XYZ file of C-alpha atoms in Angstrom:
289
model
C 0.012 0.053 0.004
C 1.278 3.465 -0.810
C 2.988 5.453 1.872
C 2.514 8.789 0.108
C 1.106 11.279 2.621
C 0.139 14.937 2.185
C 0.122 17.288 5.143
C -1.947 20.470 4.734
C -1.015 23.049 7.294
C 2.653 23.103 8.219
C 2.576 25.358 11.355
C 3.850 24.311 14.743
C 1.794 21.100 14.939
C 1.466 20.243 11.236
C 5.173 20.754 10.576
C 6.116 18.483 13.513
C 3.621 15.816 12.320
C 5.033 15.999 8.734
C 8.561 15.464 10.153
C 7.341 12.482 12.257
C 5.724 10.887 9.244
C 8.865 11.380 7.258
C 10.983 9.724 9.931
C 8.525 6.811 9.958
C 9.399 6.175 6.353
C 6.454 7.753 4.632
C 6.834 9.978 1.456
C 5.621 13.310 2.652
C 4.546 16.367 0.687
C 3.001 19.429 2.279
C 1.407 22.763 1.810
C 0.853 25.920 3.852
C -0.034 29.372 2.635
C 2.856 30.781 4.771
C 6.258 30.820 2.910
C 8.093 30.662 6.293
C 6.125 27.466 7.232
C 6.921 25.874 3.916
C 10.579 26.849 4.258
C 10.855 25.301 7.735
C 9.184 22.160 6.456
C 11.675 21.879 3.556
C 14.545 22.251 6.020
C 13.130 19.204 7.859
C 13.119 17.177 4.575
C 9.505 17.601 3.568
C 8.744 18.256 -0.087
C 6.433 21.349 -0.338
C 4.095 22.564 -2.962
C 2.731 26.083 -3.670
C -0.905 25.110 -4.037
C -3.173 22.736 -2.118
C -4.633 21.529 -5.448
C -1.269 19.889 -6.229
C -1.895 17.406 -3.313
C -5.190 16.223 -4.656
C -5.297 12.410 -5.105
C -2.606 11.719 -2.514
C -3.423 8.312 -0.900
C -3.223 9.726 2.660
C -3.978 13.296 3.749
C -3.429 14.948 7.143
C -5.069 18.230 7.932
C -3.751 20.569 10.647
C -5.681 23.756 10.029
C -6.713 26.807 12.118
C -10.515 26.361 11.976
C -13.494 24.385 10.822
C -14.129 26.939 8.109
C -10.664 26.374 6.557
C -11.231 22.595 6.726
C -14.536 23.041 4.903
C -12.962 25.195 2.114
C -9.886 23.044 1.792
C -11.416 19.548 1.457
C -13.116 19.945 -1.915
C -9.713 20.764 -3.558
C -8.111 17.720 -2.056
C -10.865 15.494 -3.374
C -10.882 16.936 -6.897
C -8.813 13.973 -8.169
C -9.204 10.234 -7.546
C -6.627 8.330 -5.485
C -7.135 9.441 -1.937
C -7.898 6.651 0.551
C -8.205 8.497 3.880
C -8.234 11.999 5.248
C -7.152 12.434 8.866
C -8.307 15.750 10.152
C -6.286 16.674 13.269
C -7.842 20.176 13.433
C -9.839 21.103 16.553
C -12.905 21.669 14.508
C -16.652 21.703 14.864
C -18.628 18.350 15.075
C -21.122 19.386 12.478
C -18.459 20.379 10.087
C -16.708 17.081 10.627
C -19.872 15.209 9.832
C -20.464 17.167 6.674
C -16.809 16.628 5.535
C -17.097 12.931 6.188
C -20.297 12.757 4.092
C -18.649 14.779 1.276
C -15.610 12.361 1.332
C -17.818 9.294 1.391
C -19.524 10.480 -1.800
C -16.144 10.257 -3.455
C -15.232 6.988 -1.938
C -12.780 8.460 0.531
C -12.597 7.747 4.274
C -12.606 10.839 6.559
C -11.950 10.805 10.301
C -11.986 13.737 12.654
C -8.954 13.121 14.906
C -8.089 16.276 16.893
C -4.979 15.777 18.891
C -3.412 16.607 22.224
C 0.233 16.509 23.231
C 1.644 19.702 21.669
C 4.617 20.122 19.411
C 6.741 17.761 21.540
C 4.247 14.992 21.274
C 3.885 15.592 17.546
C 7.662 15.461 16.981
C 7.930 12.183 18.870
C 4.865 10.576 17.247
C 3.268 10.323 20.664
C 0.116 12.502 20.323
C -3.224 11.509 21.788
C -6.019 11.480 19.231
C -9.807 11.809 19.789
C -11.281 9.978 16.809
C -14.706 10.202 15.183
C -15.783 8.306 12.106
C -17.118 5.008 10.862
C -15.446 1.752 11.647
C -14.382 1.468 7.988
C -12.919 4.946 8.012
C -11.024 4.246 11.138
C -9.537 1.158 9.531
C -8.486 3.117 6.452
C -6.903 5.900 8.536
C -5.092 3.554 10.921
C -1.675 3.565 9.164
C -1.439 7.339 9.616
C -2.893 7.375 13.128
C -0.482 4.776 14.379
C 2.459 6.897 13.229
C 1.104 10.092 14.800
C 0.115 8.596 18.040
C 1.956 5.375 18.541
C -1.432 3.791 18.977
C -2.621 6.371 21.525
C -6.018 7.067 20.040
C -9.570 6.322 21.139
C -12.536 6.003 18.799
C -15.587 7.725 20.358
C -18.225 7.124 17.647
C -19.363 8.369 14.274
C -18.259 11.523 12.380
C -17.851 14.469 14.706
C -17.518 12.466 17.899
C -13.843 13.090 18.092
C -14.265 16.867 17.990
C -17.034 16.634 20.659
C -14.604 14.986 23.142
C -11.590 17.128 22.110
C -13.603 20.318 22.754
C -14.710 18.921 26.085
C -11.080 18.145 27.001
C -9.995 21.682 26.089
C -12.767 23.424 27.976
C -12.001 21.332 31.125
C -8.328 22.381 30.706
C -9.537 26.025 30.475
C -11.585 25.592 33.608
C -8.643 24.075 35.454
C -6.288 26.919 34.467
C -8.712 29.485 35.852
C -9.507 27.537 39.044
C -5.888 26.557 39.879
C -4.782 30.141 39.344
C -7.278 31.501 41.659
C -6.528 28.900 44.313
C -2.831 29.497 44.142
C -3.418 33.206 44.539
C -5.303 32.442 47.773
C -2.390 30.376 48.910
C 0.067 33.210 48.310
C -2.257 35.636 50.148
C -1.914 33.415 53.211
C 1.867 33.331 52.945
C 2.040 29.788 51.453
C 4.508 29.201 48.628
C 2.340 28.739 45.477
C 4.766 26.119 44.088
C 4.536 24.044 47.350
C 0.736 24.421 47.358
C 0.586 23.256 43.767
C 2.716 20.173 44.564
C 0.656 19.357 47.552
C -2.697 19.667 45.797
C -1.362 17.653 42.768
C -0.889 14.574 45.059
C -4.358 14.858 46.393
C -7.989 14.806 45.242
C -7.829 18.345 43.915
C -4.991 17.672 41.601
C -5.043 18.245 37.822
C -2.564 18.641 35.030
C -2.958 22.391 35.506
C -1.625 22.139 39.067
C 0.893 19.392 38.404
C 2.535 20.786 35.278
C 0.979 23.860 33.652
C 1.398 26.259 36.570
C 4.838 25.007 37.745
C 6.233 24.734 34.229
C 4.895 27.768 32.548
C 3.453 30.230 35.055
C 5.451 30.043 38.334
C 8.607 29.672 36.286
C 7.668 32.827 34.389
C 8.413 31.248 31.002
C 4.844 31.193 29.523
C 6.101 28.976 26.742
C 3.573 26.174 26.268
C 3.474 26.898 22.516
C -0.403 27.027 22.447
C -1.994 30.417 21.771
C -4.489 31.998 24.131
C -6.646 32.799 21.209
C -6.995 29.187 20.336
C -7.976 28.125 23.855
C -10.474 30.945 24.072
C -11.985 29.728 20.753
C -12.181 26.112 21.851
C -13.817 27.011 25.195
C -16.506 29.051 23.406
C -16.962 26.299 20.800
C -17.461 23.718 23.556
C -20.253 25.735 25.052
C -21.850 26.360 21.652
C -21.675 22.606 20.957
C -23.467 21.937 24.258
C -26.149 24.503 23.579
C -26.936 23.058 20.170
C -28.058 19.900 21.968
C -30.026 21.645 24.651
C -27.286 21.559 27.341
C -26.395 24.667 29.292
C -23.230 24.070 31.269
C -23.029 27.069 33.562
C -19.546 26.495 35.008
C -18.080 25.875 31.562
C -19.776 29.032 30.213
C -18.463 31.023 33.134
C -14.908 29.852 32.525
C -15.299 30.701 28.875
C -16.196 34.248 29.779
C -12.859 34.557 31.709
C -11.062 33.452 28.624
C -12.820 35.984 26.478
C -11.855 38.637 29.033
C -8.264 37.499 28.849
C -8.304 37.492 25.079
C -9.499 41.132 25.058
C -6.775 42.167 27.494
C -3.767 40.097 26.229
C -4.524 39.412 22.558
C -4.804 36.115 20.685
C -1.029 35.654 20.248
C -0.324 35.419 24.030
C 0.570 31.986 25.338
C -2.482 30.296 26.767
C -0.724 29.904 30.136
C -0.792 33.781 30.387
C -4.510 33.464 31.521
C -2.780 33.536 34.899
C -2.030 37.213 34.305
C -5.737 38.017 34.468
C -7.101 35.450 36.916
C -4.195 35.410 39.403
C -2.213 38.616 38.976
C -0.458 38.275 42.269
C 1.287 35.102 40.982
C 2.687 37.006 37.935
C 3.651 40.405 39.268
């Protein structure tokens, strides 16, 4: 079976995934509208093209794009020629868009799975991402050769088209809640004269622990580095999308919505390019001053 793989979107995550696929012995071609992103990919050994249309018909396609709208506008060009077996969309997208894309691909005999990922650039470079997968059983089988390379088998199938993005959005909004809550809690610790780093370590070994207390605050906030590599604008978007996704099905998660509002406030104050760990600057300023 052909190992030819196209990667559309060669930014921080897409570029790292392209490099991981290349190291795994796959033939990789990629596209990104950014000349800088294409240049960086070429330096890593990835062949790049100057138009997404030139990747049409590639047996396997990986999408790593900024939004559902871009996925929606990109897919028809990729399906314009026969030959594609499977499209693996790692974008944190919208469930309804993923379902529509899967239907469009199926009309052309192509498998499509929504497989948004977690693990950051480090996980992407190592081929150790976690993927949240939605799609039919047959589509998952078709996409497995690529998923195995990107995740080392660390993926879970949650159901039909769109299910992967439902769970990924819930994952991200829970991370968003934890970042707000842990920041507020550590600010209280400091107000009482308790070292926030010690408080975070103590909480992380108990029932209140989370990845936010165990790693995010110690590594990125209390260290003063703010270098997670994930933009605040993207987290604010994902938190809002999670709430919108809930409301479309008649659910009204008040705590998630309240946290989402805090992220919108931080977005307005710090801008979309700030690191997402910088939410601490607005929810716990005594930790960052």
